[in-house]
Amino acid sequence: MLLLARTTPRDQVVKRTEGLSVFLVDMREALAGGGMTIHPIRTMMNHGTTEMFFDRMAIPASSLIGEEGQGFRYILSGMNAERILIGAECIGDAKWFVEKAVAYAGEREVFGRPIGQNQGVAHPLAKSWAELESANLLAFKAAALYDLGKDCGAEANASKYLGAEAGFTACENAVLAHGGMGYAKEYDVERYFREAMIARIAPISREMILNFIAERVLGLPKSY
Ligand SMILES: Cc1cc2nc3c(=O)[nH]c(=O)nc-3n(C[C@H](O)[C@H](O)[C@H](O)COP(=O)(O)OP(=O)(O)OC[C@H]3O[C@@H](n4cnc5c(N)ncnc54)[C@H](O)[C@@H]3O)c2cc1C
């Protein structure tokens, strides 16, 4: 486990992001030592997340990553990569939802014609295509900046935001295009409905992404 922990008390540093360090923790050792306990949280997705408790957990000094007190910078860099990755995952999901819905809308006939011939069915799918393609472009821009070692915080966050929204909306559109069959396990879209929600919340909520863009990109006053 990568663990970010405060190693210098808050009142001894100027900024609250200073004085934090990252450790690589051997979870088997930590669990055996009794300083760490994990309680699974029952969630709407399998193995969604857990609650963790630390109580005087001892770890060897060799588990420190990089320089003491610089941990927040390291975590931020990793977070940008994670955001690009999750944005890309959501875009892949969105593509699948659109393909799945288009296939169904092309073959399902009601009143003697395929339902995809109705613009009320076709337009949401076309809109999802446009949304996922634009999210994809920003994800590639963020990935290119990351690979060049350049600052990509705004692009990484925005591509995760757009990818998650495009993925969720495409999923909703896919369920709706299937009508009542959207609820049927046979068509495989219903189970994703729960999973498509998570990228809008974790590892960072869309509100926090918008706060970041408002403050760091647009220069608006801090909201907290
Ligand atoms: C399945 C799953 C897996 C997870 N995995 C991990 C993990 O591996 N590692 C990890 O560290 N965390 C993980 N998390 C936690 C996740 O990162 C947080 O749940 C998420 O960042 C939201 O934080 P919170 O739950 O504390 O919400 P809160 O901070 O309590 O916020 C609740 C709501 O209020 C909004 N809000 C709060 N403050 C503001 C503000 N100033 N402006 C606007 N809106 C605001 C939030 O956006 C959110 O919608 C996971 C969560 C889930 C559900």
PDB file of N, CA and C in Angstrom, residues 14-102:
ATOM      1  N   VAL A  14       4.523  25.659   6.898  1.00  0.00           N
ATOM      2  CA  VAL A  14       3.774  26.847   6.453  1.00  0.00           C
ATOM      3  C   VAL A  14       2.493  26.409   5.743  1.00  0.00           C
ATOM      4  N   LYS A  15       2.666  25.519   4.736  1.00  0.00           N
ATOM      5  CA  LYS A  15       1.493  25.069   3.977  1.00  0.00           C
ATOM      6  C   LYS A  15       1.081  23.679   4.453  1.00  0.00           C
ATOM      7  N   ARG A  16      -0.210  23.412   4.428  1.00  0.00           N
ATOM      8  CA  ARG A  16      -0.657  22.105   4.952  1.00  0.00           C
ATOM      9  C   ARG A  16      -0.220  20.940   4.058  1.00  0.00           C
ATOM     10  N   THR A  17       0.197  21.245   2.823  1.00  0.00           N
ATOM     11  CA  THR A  17       0.672  20.175   1.942  1.00  0.00           C
ATOM     12  C   THR A  17       2.138  19.814   2.227  1.00  0.00           C
ATOM     13  N   GLU A  18       2.784  20.598   3.091  1.00  0.00           N
ATOM     14  CA  GLU A  18       4.173  20.288   3.457  1.00  0.00           C
ATOM     15  C   GLU A  18       4.188  19.360   4.672  1.00  0.00           C
ATOM     16  N   GLY A  19       5.320  18.647   4.859  1.00  0.00           N
ATOM     17  CA  GLY A  19       5.454  17.796   6.046  1.00  0.00           C
ATOM     18  C   GLY A  19       4.712  16.471   5.938  1.00  0.00           C
ATOM     19  N   LEU A  20       4.347  16.090   4.706  1.00  0.00           N
ATOM     20  CA  LEU A  20       3.709  14.784   4.487  1.00  0.00           C
ATOM     21  C   LEU A  20       4.708  13.880   3.763  1.00  0.00           C
ATOM     22  N   SER A  21       4.731  12.604   4.114  1.00  0.00           N
ATOM     23  CA  SER A  21       5.677  11.680   3.474  1.00  0.00           C
ATOM     24  C   SER A  21       4.929  10.452   2.957  1.00  0.00           C
ATOM     25  N   VAL A  22       5.517   9.812   1.922  1.00  0.00           N
ATOM     26  CA  VAL A  22       4.891   8.605   1.356  1.00  0.00           C
ATOM     27  C   VAL A  22       5.693   7.372   1.762  1.00  0.00           C
ATOM     28  N   PHE A  23       4.975   6.331   2.129  1.00  0.00           N
ATOM     29  CA  PHE A  23       5.607   5.067   2.531  1.00  0.00           C
ATOM     30  C   PHE A  23       5.039   3.921   1.705  1.00  0.00           C
ATOM     31  N   LEU A  24       5.906   2.955   1.409  1.00  0.00           N
ATOM     32  CA  LEU A  24       5.456   1.719   0.772  1.00  0.00           C
ATOM     33  C   LEU A  24       5.288   0.703   1.901  1.00  0.00           C
ATOM     34  N   VAL A  25       4.040   0.385   2.212  1.00  0.00           N
ATOM     35  CA  VAL A  25       3.764  -0.470   3.380  1.00  0.00           C
ATOM     36  C   VAL A  25       3.493  -1.901   2.935  1.00  0.00           C
ATOM     37  N   ASP A  26       4.186  -2.850   3.571  1.00  0.00           N
ATOM     38  CA  ASP A  26       3.896  -4.268   3.329  1.00  0.00           C
ATOM     39  C   ASP A  26       2.635  -4.608   4.123  1.00  0.00           C
ATOM     40  N   MET A  27       1.533  -4.806   3.419  1.00  0.00           N
ATOM     41  CA  MET A  27       0.248  -4.955   4.123  1.00  0.00           C
ATOM     42  C   MET A  27       0.167  -6.222   4.955  1.00  0.00           C
ATOM     43  N   ARG A  28       0.828  -7.303   4.482  1.00  0.00           N
ATOM     44  CA  ARG A  28       0.777  -8.543   5.286  1.00  0.00           C
ATOM     45  C   ARG A  28       1.474  -8.326   6.609  1.00  0.00           C
ATOM     46  N   GLU A  29       2.644  -7.678   6.561  1.00  0.00           N
ATOM     47  CA  GLU A  29       3.384  -7.398   7.805  1.00  0.00           C
ATOM     48  C   GLU A  29       2.584  -6.473   8.714  1.00  0.00           C
ATOM     49  N   ALA A  30       2.004  -5.425   8.110  1.00  0.00           N
ATOM     50  CA  ALA A  30       1.260  -4.441   8.909  1.00  0.00           C
ATOM     51  C   ALA A  30       0.048  -5.088   9.574  1.00  0.00           C
ATOM     52  N   LEU A  31      -0.630  -5.972   8.849  1.00  0.00           N
ATOM     53  CA  LEU A  31      -1.799  -6.643   9.422  1.00  0.00           C
ATOM     54  C   LEU A  31      -1.372  -7.593  10.537  1.00  0.00           C
ATOM     55  N   ALA A  32      -0.257  -8.330  10.284  1.00  0.00           N
ATOM     56  CA  ALA A  32       0.217  -9.278  11.295  1.00  0.00           C
ATOM     57  C   ALA A  32       0.657  -8.543  12.554  1.00  0.00           C
ATOM     58  N   GLY A  33       1.227  -7.345  12.397  1.00  0.00           N
ATOM     59  CA  GLY A  33       1.714  -6.569  13.544  1.00  0.00           C
ATOM     60  C   GLY A  33       0.590  -5.980  14.382  1.00  0.00           C
ATOM     61  N   GLY A  34      -0.609  -5.967  13.858  1.00  0.00           N
ATOM     62  CA  GLY A  34      -1.777  -5.494  14.621  1.00  0.00           C
ATOM     63  C   GLY A  34      -1.990  -3.992  14.605  1.00  0.00           C
ATOM     64  N   GLY A  35      -1.102  -3.237  13.930  1.00  0.00           N
ATOM     65  CA  GLY A  35      -1.263  -1.774  13.925  1.00  0.00           C
ATOM     66  C   GLY A  35      -2.228  -1.279  12.861  1.00  0.00           C
ATOM     67  N   MET A  36      -2.651  -2.198  12.002  1.00  0.00           N
ATOM     68  CA  MET A  36      -3.549  -1.786  10.927  1.00  0.00           C
ATOM     69  C   MET A  36      -4.722  -2.754  10.863  1.00  0.00           C
ATOM     70  N   THR A  37      -5.930  -2.219  10.773  1.00  0.00           N
ATOM     71  CA  THR A  37      -7.100  -3.091  10.572  1.00  0.00           C
ATOM     72  C   THR A  37      -7.887  -2.584   9.368  1.00  0.00           C
ATOM     73  N   ILE A  38      -8.493  -3.529   8.671  1.00  0.00           N
ATOM     74  CA  ILE A  38      -9.247  -3.180   7.466  1.00  0.00           C
ATOM     75  C   ILE A  38     -10.667  -3.714   7.620  1.00  0.00           C
ATOM     76  N   HIS A  39     -11.635  -2.841   7.430  1.00  0.00           N
ATOM     77  CA  HIS A  39     -13.040  -3.259   7.451  1.00  0.00           C
ATOM     78  C   HIS A  39     -13.634  -3.021   6.071  1.00  0.00           C
ATOM     79  N   PRO A  40     -14.040  -4.092   5.375  1.00  0.00           N
ATOM     80  CA  PRO A  40     -14.684  -3.867   4.083  1.00  0.00           C
ATOM     81  C   PRO A  40     -15.979  -3.075   4.270  1.00  0.00           C
ATOM     82  N   ILE A  41     -16.253  -2.172   3.348  1.00  0.00           N
ATOM     83  CA  ILE A  41     -17.530  -1.441   3.371  1.00  0.00           C
ATOM     84  C   ILE A  41     -18.421  -2.105   2.327  1.00  0.00           C
ATOM     85  N   ARG A  42     -19.613  -2.487   2.716  1.00  0.00           N
ATOM     86  CA  ARG A  42     -20.517  -3.088   1.724  1.00  0.00           C
ATOM     87  C   ARG A  42     -20.948  -1.984   0.762  1.00  0.00           C
ATOM     88  N   THR A  43     -20.719  -2.189  -0.508  1.00  0.00           N
ATOM     89  CA  THR A  43     -20.991  -1.131  -1.488  1.00  0.00           C
ATOM     90  C   THR A  43     -21.866  -1.655  -2.623  1.00  0.00           C
ATOM     91  N   MET A  44     -22.280  -0.751  -3.513  1.00  0.00           N
ATOM     92  CA  MET A  44     -23.112  -1.193  -4.626  1.00  0.00           C
ATOM     93  C   MET A  44     -22.291  -1.883  -5.717  1.00  0.00           C
ATOM     94  N   MET A  45     -20.981  -1.855  -5.587  1.00  0.00           N
ATOM     95  CA  MET A  45     -20.109  -2.625  -6.473  1.00  0.00           C
ATOM     96  C   MET A  45     -19.374  -3.650  -5.628  1.00  0.00           C
ATOM     97  N   ASN A  46     -19.036  -4.782  -6.211  1.00  0.00           N
ATOM     98  CA  ASN A  46     -18.241  -5.756  -5.458  1.00  0.00           C
ATOM     99  C   ASN A  46     -16.887  -5.165  -5.111  1.00  0.00           C
ATOM    100  N   HIS A  47     -16.379  -5.494  -3.967  1.00  0.00           N
ATOM    101  CA  HIS A  47     -15.034  -5.073  -3.542  1.00  0.00           C
ATOM    102  C   HIS A  47     -14.799  -3.591  -3.804  1.00  0.00           C
ATOM    103  N   GLY A  48     -15.810  -2.777  -3.547  1.00  0.00           N
ATOM    104  CA  GLY A  48     -15.728  -1.345  -3.852  1.00  0.00           C
ATOM    105  C   GLY A  48     -14.636  -0.637  -3.092  1.00  0.00           C
ATOM    106  N   THR A  49     -14.706  -0.656  -1.796  1.00  0.00           N
ATOM    107  CA  THR A  49     -13.723   0.089  -1.025  1.00  0.00           C
ATOM    108  C   THR A  49     -13.725  -0.414   0.422  1.00  0.00           C
ATOM    109  N   THR A  50     -12.767   0.037   1.199  1.00  0.00           N
ATOM    110  CA  THR A  50     -12.630  -0.430   2.578  1.00  0.00           C
ATOM    111  C   THR A  50     -12.368   0.747   3.510  1.00  0.00           C
ATOM    112  N   GLU A  51     -12.609   0.500   4.780  1.00  0.00           N
ATOM    113  CA  GLU A  51     -12.306   1.491   5.803  1.00  0.00           C
ATOM    114  C   GLU A  51     -11.034   1.001   6.502  1.00  0.00           C
ATOM    115  N   MET A  52     -10.064   1.878   6.686  1.00  0.00           N
ATOM    116  CA  MET A  52      -8.801   1.428   7.279  1.00  0.00           C
ATOM    117  C   MET A  52      -8.518   2.201   8.553  1.00  0.00           C
ATOM    118  N   PHE A  53      -7.976   1.494   9.540  1.00  0.00           N
ATOM    119  CA  PHE A  53      -7.633   2.117  10.818  1.00  0.00           C
ATOM    120  C   PHE A  53      -6.154   1.866  11.117  1.00  0.00           C
ATOM    121  N   PHE A  54      -5.472   2.902  11.566  1.00  0.00           N
ATOM    122  CA  PHE A  54      -4.053   2.785  11.923  1.00  0.00           C
ATOM    123  C   PHE A  54      -3.910   3.135  13.406  1.00  0.00           C
ATOM    124  N   ASP A  55      -3.241   2.261  14.137  1.00  0.00           N
ATOM    125  CA  ASP A  55      -3.060   2.515  15.568  1.00  0.00           C
ATOM    126  C   ASP A  55      -1.635   2.147  15.953  1.00  0.00           C
ATOM    127  N   ARG A  56      -0.777   3.151  16.040  1.00  0.00           N
ATOM    128  CA  ARG A  56       0.648   2.952  16.363  1.00  0.00           C
ATOM    129  C   ARG A  56       1.290   1.912  15.450  1.00  0.00           C
ATOM    130  N   MET A  57       0.973   1.960  14.190  1.00  0.00           N
ATOM    131  CA  MET A  57       1.564   0.996  13.248  1.00  0.00           C
ATOM    132  C   MET A  57       3.047   1.335  13.047  1.00  0.00           C
ATOM    133  N   ALA A  58       3.896   0.347  13.282  1.00  0.00           N
ATOM    134  CA  ALA A  58       5.341   0.575  13.106  1.00  0.00           C
ATOM    135  C   ALA A  58       5.756   0.060  11.728  1.00  0.00           C
ATOM    136  N   ILE A  59       6.536   0.868  11.009  1.00  0.00           N
ATOM    137  CA  ILE A  59       7.064   0.406   9.714  1.00  0.00           C
ATOM    138  C   ILE A  59       8.547   0.749   9.657  1.00  0.00           C
ATOM    139  N   PRO A  60       9.337  -0.041   8.902  1.00  0.00           N
ATOM    140  CA  PRO A  60      10.773   0.264   8.844  1.00  0.00           C
ATOM    141  C   PRO A  60      11.043   1.586   8.119  1.00  0.00           C
ATOM    142  N   ALA A  61      12.105   2.273   8.517  1.00  0.00           N
ATOM    143  CA  ALA A  61      12.453   3.559   7.890  1.00  0.00           C
ATOM    144  C   ALA A  61      12.701   3.384   6.395  1.00  0.00           C
ATOM    145  N   SER A  62      13.124   2.155   6.014  1.00  0.00           N
ATOM    146  CA  SER A  62      13.419   1.903   4.592  1.00  0.00           C
ATOM    147  C   SER A  62      12.161   1.956   3.719  1.00  0.00           C
ATOM    148  N   SER A  63      10.984   2.003   4.329  1.00  0.00           N
ATOM    149  CA  SER A  63       9.764   2.049   3.504  1.00  0.00           C
ATOM    150  C   SER A  63       9.448   3.468   3.011  1.00  0.00           C
ATOM    151  N   LEU A  64      10.240   4.447   3.466  1.00  0.00           N
ATOM    152  CA  LEU A  64      10.028   5.825   2.985  1.00  0.00           C
ATOM    153  C   LEU A  64      10.338   5.908   1.495  1.00  0.00           C
ATOM    154  N   ILE A  65       9.462   6.559   0.753  1.00  0.00           N
ATOM    155  CA  ILE A  65       9.707   6.772  -0.683  1.00  0.00           C
ATOM    156  C   ILE A  65      10.195   8.204  -0.878  1.00  0.00           C
ATOM    157  N   GLY A  66      11.331   8.334  -1.563  1.00  0.00           N
ATOM    158  CA  GLY A  66      11.855   9.679  -1.853  1.00  0.00           C
ATOM    159  C   GLY A  66      12.264  10.409  -0.591  1.00  0.00           C
ATOM    160  N   GLU A  67      12.026  11.730  -0.637  1.00  0.00           N
ATOM    161  CA  GLU A  67      12.490  12.592   0.449  1.00  0.00           C
ATOM    162  C   GLU A  67      11.390  12.793   1.489  1.00  0.00           C
ATOM    163  N   GLU A  68      11.778  12.772   2.752  1.00  0.00           N
ATOM    164  CA  GLU A  68      10.785  12.997   3.816  1.00  0.00           C
ATOM    165  C   GLU A  68      10.162  14.388   3.667  1.00  0.00           C
ATOM    166  N   GLY A  69       8.877  14.470   3.847  1.00  0.00           N
ATOM    167  CA  GLY A  69       8.180  15.767   3.799  1.00  0.00           C
ATOM    168  C   GLY A  69       7.721  16.191   2.415  1.00  0.00           C
ATOM    169  N   GLN A  70       8.147  15.436   1.389  1.00  0.00           N
ATOM    170  CA  GLN A  70       7.799  15.822   0.005  1.00  0.00           C
ATOM    171  C   GLN A  70       6.678  14.949  -0.569  1.00  0.00           C
ATOM    172  N   GLY A  71       6.067  14.147   0.300  1.00  0.00           N
ATOM    173  CA  GLY A  71       5.121  13.127  -0.169  1.00  0.00           C
ATOM    174  C   GLY A  71       3.956  13.645  -0.989  1.00  0.00           C
ATOM    175  N   PHE A  72       3.449  14.815  -0.616  1.00  0.00           N
ATOM    176  CA  PHE A  72       2.262  15.296  -1.312  1.00  0.00           C
ATOM    177  C   PHE A  72       2.552  15.530  -2.791  1.00  0.00           C
ATOM    178  N   ARG A  73       3.771  16.023  -3.085  1.00  0.00           N
ATOM    179  CA  ARG A  73       4.156  16.256  -4.494  1.00  0.00           C
ATOM    180  C   ARG A  73       4.160  14.939  -5.261  1.00  0.00           C
ATOM    181  N   TYR A  74       4.694  13.867  -4.626  1.00  0.00           N
ATOM    182  CA  TYR A  74       4.769  12.562  -5.309  1.00  0.00           C
ATOM    183  C   TYR A  74       3.364  12.022  -5.569  1.00  0.00           C
ATOM    184  N   ILE A  75       2.503  12.151  -4.552  1.00  0.00           N
ATOM    185  CA  ILE A  75       1.143  11.630  -4.697  1.00  0.00           C
ATOM    186  C   ILE A  75       0.401  12.394  -5.801  1.00  0.00           C
ATOM    187  N   LEU A  76       0.606  13.711  -5.835  1.00  0.00           N
ATOM    188  CA  LEU A  76      -0.069  14.517  -6.865  1.00  0.00           C
ATOM    189  C   LEU A  76       0.319  14.055  -8.260  1.00  0.00           C
ATOM    190  N   SER A  77       1.620  13.776  -8.442  1.00  0.00           N
ATOM    191  CA  SER A  77       2.078  13.328  -9.761  1.00  0.00           C
ATOM    192  C   SER A  77       1.405  12.006 -10.134  1.00  0.00           C
ATOM    193  N   GLY A  78       1.327  11.090  -9.149  1.00  0.00           N
ATOM    194  CA  GLY A  78       0.671   9.803  -9.404  1.00  0.00           C
ATOM    195  C   GLY A  78      -0.815   9.991  -9.675  1.00  0.00           C
ATOM    196  N   MET A  79      -1.412  10.984  -8.986  1.00  0.00           N
ATOM    197  CA  MET A  79      -2.846  11.223  -9.173  1.00  0.00           C
ATOM    198  C   MET A  79      -3.147  11.670 -10.591  1.00  0.00           C
ATOM    199  N   ASN A  80      -2.252  12.477 -11.175  1.00  0.00           N
ATOM    200  CA  ASN A  80      -2.506  12.909 -12.542  1.00  0.00           C
ATOM    201  C   ASN A  80      -2.543  11.706 -13.483  1.00  0.00           C
ATOM    202  N   ALA A  81      -1.584  10.785 -13.293  1.00  0.00           N
ATOM    203  CA  ALA A  81      -1.572   9.576 -14.130  1.00  0.00           C
ATOM    204  C   ALA A  81      -2.863   8.782 -13.926  1.00  0.00           C
ATOM    205  N   GLU A  82      -3.283   8.673 -12.667  1.00  0.00           N
ATOM    206  CA  GLU A  82      -4.499   7.914 -12.351  1.00  0.00           C
ATOM    207  C   GLU A  82      -5.726   8.550 -12.997  1.00  0.00           C
ATOM    208  N   ARG A  83      -5.763   9.884 -12.978  1.00  0.00           N
ATOM    209  CA  ARG A  83      -6.933  10.575 -13.564  1.00  0.00           C
ATOM    210  C   ARG A  83      -7.004  10.359 -15.066  1.00  0.00           C
ATOM    211  N   ILE A  84      -5.848  10.398 -15.721  1.00  0.00           N
ATOM    212  CA  ILE A  84      -5.828  10.155 -17.173  1.00  0.00           C
ATOM    213  C   ILE A  84      -6.288   8.714 -17.435  1.00  0.00           C
ATOM    214  N   LEU A  85      -5.759   7.800 -16.639  1.00  0.00           N
ATOM    215  CA  LEU A  85      -6.107   6.373 -16.796  1.00  0.00           C
ATOM    216  C   LEU A  85      -7.610   6.158 -16.611  1.00  0.00           C
ATOM    217  N   ILE A  86      -8.183   6.759 -15.565  1.00  0.00           N
ATOM    218  CA  ILE A  86      -9.609   6.549 -15.295  1.00  0.00           C
ATOM    219  C   ILE A  86     -10.460   7.227 -16.371  1.00  0.00           C
ATOM    220  N   GLY A  87     -10.018   8.425 -16.806  1.00  0.00           N
ATOM    221  CA  GLY A  87     -10.728   9.075 -17.914  1.00  0.00           C
ATOM    222  C   GLY A  87     -10.751   8.159 -19.129  1.00  0.00           C
ATOM    223  N   ALA A  88      -9.599   7.544 -19.434  1.00  0.00           N
ATOM    224  CA  ALA A  88      -9.505   6.650 -20.600  1.00  0.00           C
ATOM    225  C   ALA A  88     -10.381   5.412 -20.425  1.00  0.00           C
ATOM    226  N   GLU A  89     -10.418   4.886 -19.207  1.00  0.00           N
ATOM    227  CA  GLU A  89     -11.285   3.719 -18.939  1.00  0.00           C
ATOM    228  C   GLU A  89     -12.746   4.061 -19.211  1.00  0.00           C
ATOM    229  N   CYS A  90     -13.141   5.245 -18.729  1.00  0.00           N
ATOM    230  CA  CYS A  90     -14.551   5.667 -18.901  1.00  0.00           C
ATOM    231  C   CYS A  90     -14.874   5.863 -20.379  1.00  0.00           C
ATOM    232  N   ILE A  91     -13.922   6.379 -21.130  1.00  0.00           N
ATOM    233  CA  ILE A  91     -14.145   6.598 -22.562  1.00  0.00           C
ATOM    234  C   ILE A  91     -14.305   5.238 -23.262  1.00  0.00           C
ATOM    235  N   GLY A  92     -13.483   4.271 -22.851  1.00  0.00           N
ATOM    236  CA  GLY A  92     -13.627   2.909 -23.398  1.00  0.00           C
ATOM    237  C   GLY A  92     -14.999   2.333 -23.083  1.00  0.00           C
ATOM    238  N   ASP A  93     -15.444   2.560 -21.832  1.00  0.00           N
ATOM    239  CA  ASP A  93     -16.782   2.088 -21.445  1.00  0.00           C
ATOM    240  C   ASP A  93     -17.842   2.773 -22.305  1.00  0.00           C
ATOM    241  N   ALA A  94     -17.693   4.106 -22.470  1.00  0.00           N
ATOM    242  CA  ALA A  94     -18.690   4.871 -23.234  1.00  0.00           C
ATOM    243  C   ALA A  94     -18.789   4.339 -24.662  1.00  0.00           C
ATOM    244  N   LYS A  95     -17.642   4.010 -25.260  1.00  0.00           N
ATOM    245  CA  LYS A  95     -17.644   3.464 -26.635  1.00  0.00           C
ATOM    246  C   LYS A  95     -18.452   2.172 -26.674  1.00  0.00           C
ATOM    247  N   TRP A  96     -18.221   1.341 -25.668  1.00  0.00           N
ATOM    248  CA  TRP A  96     -18.916   0.053 -25.613  1.00  0.00           C
ATOM    249  C   TRP A  96     -20.421   0.262 -25.451  1.00  0.00           C
ATOM    250  N   PHE A  97     -20.816   1.210 -24.590  1.00  0.00           N
ATOM    251  CA  PHE A  97     -22.251   1.465 -24.375  1.00  0.00           C
ATOM    252  C   PHE A  97     -22.901   1.938 -25.671  1.00  0.00           C
ATOM    253  N   VAL A  98     -22.226   2.840 -26.379  1.00  0.00           N
ATOM    254  CA  VAL A  98     -22.806   3.362 -27.629  1.00  0.00           C
ATOM    255  C   VAL A  98     -22.929   2.223 -28.649  1.00  0.00           C
ATOM    256  N   GLU A  99     -21.881   1.410 -28.777  1.00  0.00           N
ATOM    257  CA  GLU A  99     -21.935   0.289 -29.742  1.00  0.00           C
ATOM    258  C   GLU A  99     -23.066  -0.678 -29.403  1.00  0.00           C
ATOM    259  N   LYS A 100     -23.158  -0.977 -28.116  1.00  0.00           N
ATOM    260  CA  LYS A 100     -24.176  -1.924 -27.650  1.00  0.00           C
ATOM    261  C   LYS A 100     -25.588  -1.376 -27.939  1.00  0.00           C
ATOM    262  N   ALA A 101     -25.791  -0.083 -27.630  1.00  0.00           N
ATOM    263  CA  ALA A 101     -27.107   0.526 -27.826  1.00  0.00           C
ATOM    264  C   ALA A 101     -27.431   0.656 -29.309  1.00  0.00           C
ATOM    265  N   VAL A 102     -26.418   1.004 -30.113  1.00  0.00           N
ATOM    266  CA  VAL A 102     -26.637   1.155 -31.561  1.00  0.00           C
ATOM    267  C   VAL A 102     -27.040  -0.205 -32.158  1.00  0.00           C
TER     268      VAL A 102
END
